[in-house]
Amino acid sequence: MIAVTGIGWLNRKEYGCVIGNIIKRLEGLDSLYTSFKRESIFSYPVKNFSRFDAISKTTCFCAALALKDAGIYYSAGQKQDIGIFGANESGCLESNINYFKDYIESGRILARGNLFIYTLPSIPLAEAAIHFGLSGPLLHISFNEKSLPSLLSFAGKSILEGEAPAILAVQAEETDAVCFVLQSKDAVSSGKSLCLEAVSSAAEKTNFPEIITALTGLGNRDC
């Protein structure tokens, strides 16, 4: 059986942790990065954070919040057997557009290499895995329908099949992002958790605000 031990999220105006019942006002991604460092939500500075594209930033933010919500701590040089799976609607389309515009504006001769880095949809997940020391499997997946519930189901099955004892499931766009920490129920020694089935049901809502409202309304529905 799979339990959800942490959920972190952010949108244009707020961010928070579901199980810890934390909601705070968001005043911009740059100021949020400063706050996360000050509050040790980021245990140490995220390398090259200022160069990240928007989805890489929101991915790292919501992953940090989810790990905090789950009570999972990390440090520089520490590796953890945790995977990270991601799915989103836009992939890396905006980053590809920005890179191509830069290429055109440079006379089709060269473009900035730091823009090129983010032209693969798996890069935001890779940046998060590097910073948080996640050594488990990393996958970016596309689903035809019910993207978030499908992602949660896939991550849960991967844990049951022995791919990793824990997996971060992330759906991140440029302004909205949510991350779930999934763990085998047997591996959860203490602390609050949510039943995966209840979380998946809440994730079936039609838009991001409705999903967050449904998630925050779950309470602590243990399996």
CSV table of C-alpha atoms in Angstrom, one decimal:
chain,number,residue,atom,x,y,z
A,1,MET,CA,0.0,0.0,0.0
A,2,ILE,CA,1.2,3.5,-0.9
A,3,ALA,CA,0.9,6.6,1.4
A,4,VAL,CA,1.4,10.2,0.4
A,5,THR,CA,3.6,11.7,3.2
A,6,GLY,CA,4.1,15.2,1.8
A,7,ILE,CA,2.5,17.7,-0.7
A,8,GLY,CA,4.0,21.0,-1.6
A,9,TRP,CA,2.5,23.5,-4.0
A,10,LEU,CA,2.6,27.1,-5.3
A,11,ASN,CA,0.7,29.3,-7.7
A,12,ARG,CA,0.9,33.0,-8.7
A,13,LYS,CA,-0.2,34.2,-5.2
A,14,GLU,CA,0.5,31.6,-2.6
A,15,TYR,CA,2.5,28.5,-1.7
A,16,GLY,CA,2.2,25.9,1.0
A,17,CYS,CA,2.3,22.4,2.4
A,18,VAL,CA,-0.9,20.3,2.6
A,19,ILE,CA,-0.3,17.9,5.4
A,20,GLY,CA,1.4,20.5,7.6
A,21,ASN,CA,-1.5,22.9,6.8
A,22,ILE,CA,0.8,25.7,5.8
A,23,ILE,CA,-0.3,28.5,3.4
A,24,LYS,CA,1.8,31.6,2.8
A,25,ARG,CA,1.7,34.6,0.5
A,26,LEU,CA,3.9,34.5,-2.6
A,27,GLU,CA,5.5,37.8,-3.6
A,28,GLY,CA,7.7,36.6,-6.5
A,29,LEU,CA,10.0,33.7,-7.3
A,30,ASP,CA,13.2,35.6,-6.5
A,31,SER,CA,12.0,36.7,-3.1
A,32,LEU,CA,10.7,33.1,-2.5
A,33,TYR,CA,14.2,31.8,-3.2
A,34,THR,CA,15.6,34.2,-0.6
A,35,SER,CA,13.0,33.1,1.9
A,36,PHE,CA,13.7,29.4,1.3
A,37,LYS,CA,17.4,29.9,2.0
A,38,ARG,CA,16.7,31.9,5.1
A,39,GLU,CA,14.2,29.4,6.5
A,40,SER,CA,16.5,26.4,5.5
A,41,ILE,CA,13.8,25.0,3.3
A,42,PHE,CA,16.7,24.9,0.8
A,43,SER,CA,19.5,23.4,3.0
A,44,TYR,CA,22.1,25.1,0.9
A,45,PRO,CA,22.1,27.4,-2.2
A,46,VAL,CA,20.7,25.9,-5.5
A,47,LYS,CA,23.6,26.0,-8.0
A,48,ASN,CA,22.9,28.3,-11.0
A,49,PHE,CA,19.4,29.0,-9.8
A,50,SER,CA,19.3,32.4,-11.4
A,51,ARG,CA,19.8,30.7,-14.8
A,52,PHE,CA,16.9,28.3,-14.4
A,53,ASP,CA,13.9,28.6,-16.6
A,54,ALA,CA,10.6,29.1,-14.9
A,55,ILE,CA,9.5,25.5,-14.7
A,56,SER,CA,12.9,24.4,-13.2
A,57,LYS,CA,12.3,27.0,-10.5
A,58,THR,CA,8.8,26.0,-9.7
A,59,THR,CA,9.8,22.3,-9.8
A,60,CYS,CA,12.5,22.9,-7.2
A,61,PHE,CA,10.2,25.1,-5.0
A,62,CYS,CA,7.4,22.6,-4.8
A,63,ALA,CA,9.8,19.6,-4.4
A,64,ALA,CA,11.4,21.4,-1.4
A,65,LEU,CA,8.0,22.1,0.1
A,66,ALA,CA,6.9,18.5,-0.4
A,67,LEU,CA,10.1,17.1,1.3
A,68,LYS,CA,9.6,19.6,4.2
A,69,ASP,CA,6.0,18.4,4.5
A,70,ALA,CA,7.1,14.8,4.6
A,71,GLY,CA,9.8,15.5,7.2
A,72,ILE,CA,12.6,14.3,4.8
A,73,TYR,CA,15.8,16.3,5.2
A,74,TYR,CA,18.7,16.5,2.8
A,75,SER,CA,22.2,18.0,2.8
A,76,ALA,CA,25.0,18.7,0.3
A,77,GLY,CA,26.7,15.5,-0.7
A,78,GLN,CA,24.0,13.3,0.7
A,79,LYS,CA,22.4,10.8,-1.7
A,80,GLN,CA,18.9,9.4,-1.1
A,81,ASP,CA,17.2,6.5,-2.8
A,82,ILE,CA,14.3,8.6,-4.0
A,83,GLY,CA,13.0,8.9,-7.5
A,84,ILE,CA,11.4,11.8,-9.2
A,85,PHE,CA,8.7,11.6,-12.0
A,86,GLY,CA,7.2,14.5,-13.8
A,87,ALA,CA,4.3,15.3,-16.1
A,88,ASN,CA,3.0,18.6,-17.4
A,89,GLU,CA,0.9,20.1,-20.1
A,90,SER,CA,3.5,22.4,-21.8
A,91,GLY,CA,6.7,20.3,-21.6
A,92,CYS,CA,9.5,22.7,-22.3
A,93,LEU,CA,7.7,24.6,-25.1
A,94,GLU,CA,8.3,28.1,-23.7
A,95,SER,CA,12.0,27.4,-23.1
A,96,ASN,CA,12.3,26.2,-26.7
A,97,ILE,CA,10.6,29.3,-27.9
A,98,ASN,CA,12.8,31.5,-25.9
A,99,TYR,CA,15.9,29.7,-27.2
A,100,PHE,CA,14.8,30.0,-30.8
A,101,LYS,CA,13.9,33.7,-30.5
A,102,ASP,CA,17.4,34.3,-29.1
A,103,TYR,CA,18.9,32.3,-32.0
A,104,ILE,CA,16.9,34.5,-34.5
A,105,GLU,CA,17.9,37.7,-32.8
A,106,SER,CA,21.5,36.7,-32.9
A,107,GLY,CA,21.4,36.4,-36.6
A,108,ARG,CA,21.1,32.6,-36.8
A,109,ILE,CA,24.7,32.3,-35.8
A,110,LEU,CA,24.6,31.5,-32.1
A,111,ALA,CA,22.4,31.7,-29.1
A,112,ARG,CA,22.9,31.6,-25.4
A,113,GLY,CA,23.9,28.2,-24.1
A,114,ASN,CA,22.2,28.7,-20.8
A,115,LEU,CA,18.9,28.9,-22.7
A,116,PHE,CA,19.7,25.7,-24.6
A,117,ILE,CA,20.1,23.7,-21.4
A,118,TYR,CA,16.4,23.9,-20.7
A,119,THR,CA,15.1,22.7,-24.0
A,120,LEU,CA,14.4,19.2,-22.8
A,121,PRO,CA,11.3,18.5,-20.5
A,122,SER,CA,13.4,16.3,-18.2
A,123,ILE,CA,15.8,19.1,-17.2
A,124,PRO,CA,13.7,20.6,-14.4
A,125,LEU,CA,13.5,17.1,-12.8
A,126,ALA,CA,17.2,16.7,-13.3
A,127,GLU,CA,18.0,20.0,-11.6
A,128,ALA,CA,15.8,19.0,-8.6
A,129,ALA,CA,17.4,15.6,-8.4
A,130,ILE,CA,20.9,17.2,-8.4
A,131,HIS,CA,20.1,19.6,-5.7
A,132,PHE,CA,18.1,17.3,-3.4
A,133,GLY,CA,20.5,14.3,-3.9
A,134,LEU,CA,17.8,12.0,-5.4
A,135,SER,CA,19.5,8.9,-6.8
A,136,GLY,CA,16.4,7.0,-7.8
A,137,PRO,CA,14.8,6.8,-11.2
A,138,LEU,CA,14.0,10.0,-13.1
A,139,LEU,CA,11.2,10.1,-15.7
A,140,HIS,CA,9.3,12.8,-17.6
A,141,ILE,CA,6.0,11.2,-18.8
A,142,SER,CA,3.1,12.3,-21.0
A,143,PHE,CA,-0.4,11.0,-20.5
A,144,ASN,CA,-3.4,11.3,-22.9
A,145,GLU,CA,-5.8,12.2,-20.1
A,146,LYS,CA,-6.0,12.7,-16.4
A,147,SER,CA,-2.4,13.6,-16.3
A,148,LEU,CA,-2.0,14.1,-12.5
A,149,PRO,CA,-4.0,11.1,-11.3
A,150,SER,CA,-2.2,9.0,-14.0
A,151,LEU,CA,1.2,10.3,-12.7
A,152,LEU,CA,0.3,9.4,-9.1
A,153,SER,CA,-0.8,5.9,-10.1
A,154,PHE,CA,2.3,5.3,-12.2
A,155,ALA,CA,4.6,6.4,-9.4
A,156,GLY,CA,2.7,4.3,-6.9
A,157,LYS,CA,3.0,1.2,-9.1
A,158,SER,CA,6.7,1.9,-9.5
A,159,ILE,CA,7.2,1.8,-5.8
A,160,LEU,CA,5.3,-1.4,-5.4
A,161,GLU,CA,7.4,-2.9,-8.2
A,162,GLY,CA,10.6,-2.1,-6.3
A,163,GLU,CA,11.9,0.8,-8.4
A,164,ALA,CA,12.5,3.0,-5.4
A,165,PRO,CA,11.2,3.1,-1.8
A,166,ALA,CA,10.0,6.7,-2.4
A,167,ILE,CA,9.2,8.9,-5.4
A,168,LEU,CA,8.5,12.6,-5.9
A,169,ALA,CA,5.6,13.0,-8.4
A,170,VAL,CA,5.7,16.6,-9.9
A,171,GLN,CA,3.4,18.5,-12.1
A,172,ALA,CA,5.0,21.9,-12.7
A,173,GLU,CA,4.2,24.7,-15.1
A,174,GLU,CA,5.7,28.2,-15.2
A,175,THR,CA,3.4,29.7,-12.5
A,176,ASP,CA,1.6,26.6,-10.9
A,177,ALA,CA,3.3,23.5,-9.5
A,178,VAL,CA,2.5,20.7,-7.1
A,179,CYS,CA,4.7,17.9,-5.8
A,180,PHE,CA,3.8,14.7,-3.9
A,181,VAL,CA,6.0,12.4,-1.8
A,182,LEU,CA,4.9,8.8,-2.3
A,183,GLN,CA,6.3,6.1,0.0
A,184,SER,CA,5.5,2.5,0.7
A,185,LYS,CA,3.2,2.3,3.7
A,186,ASP,CA,5.6,-0.1,5.3
A,187,ALA,CA,8.4,2.4,5.1
A,188,VAL,CA,6.4,5.1,6.9
A,189,SER,CA,7.4,4.8,10.5
A,190,SER,CA,5.7,7.8,11.9
A,191,GLY,CA,4.0,11.1,11.1
A,192,LYS,CA,0.9,12.0,9.2
A,193,SER,CA,0.1,10.8,5.8
A,194,LEU,CA,-2.7,10.6,3.2
A,195,CYS,CA,-4.2,7.7,1.4
A,196,LEU,CA,-3.0,7.7,-2.3
A,197,GLU,CA,-6.6,6.9,-3.5
A,198,ALA,CA,-8.0,10.0,-1.7
A,199,VAL,CA,-5.2,12.2,-3.1
A,200,SER,CA,-5.7,10.8,-6.7
A,201,SER,CA,-9.4,11.5,-6.4
A,202,ALA,CA,-8.7,15.1,-5.4
A,203,ALA,CA,-6.2,15.5,-8.3
A,204,GLU,CA,-9.0,14.7,-10.8
A,205,LYS,CA,-10.3,18.3,-10.6
A,206,THR,CA,-10.3,20.2,-13.8
A,207,ASN,CA,-7.9,23.1,-13.0
A,208,PHE,CA,-5.1,23.8,-10.6
A,209,PRO,CA,-7.0,26.0,-8.1
A,210,GLU,CA,-9.6,23.3,-7.7
A,211,ILE,CA,-7.0,20.7,-7.2
A,212,ILE,CA,-5.3,22.6,-4.4
A,213,THR,CA,-8.6,23.4,-2.8
A,214,ALA,CA,-9.5,19.7,-2.9
A,215,LEU,CA,-6.1,18.6,-1.5
A,216,THR,CA,-6.1,21.1,1.3
A,217,GLY,CA,-9.6,19.9,2.3
A,218,LEU,CA,-8.5,16.3,2.7
A,219,GLY,CA,-7.3,16.6,6.3
A,220,ASN,CA,-5.2,13.6,7.4
A,221,ARG,CA,-6.9,10.7,5.8
A,222,ASP,CA,-4.6,7.9,6.5
A,223,CYS,CA,-4.8,4.6,4.6
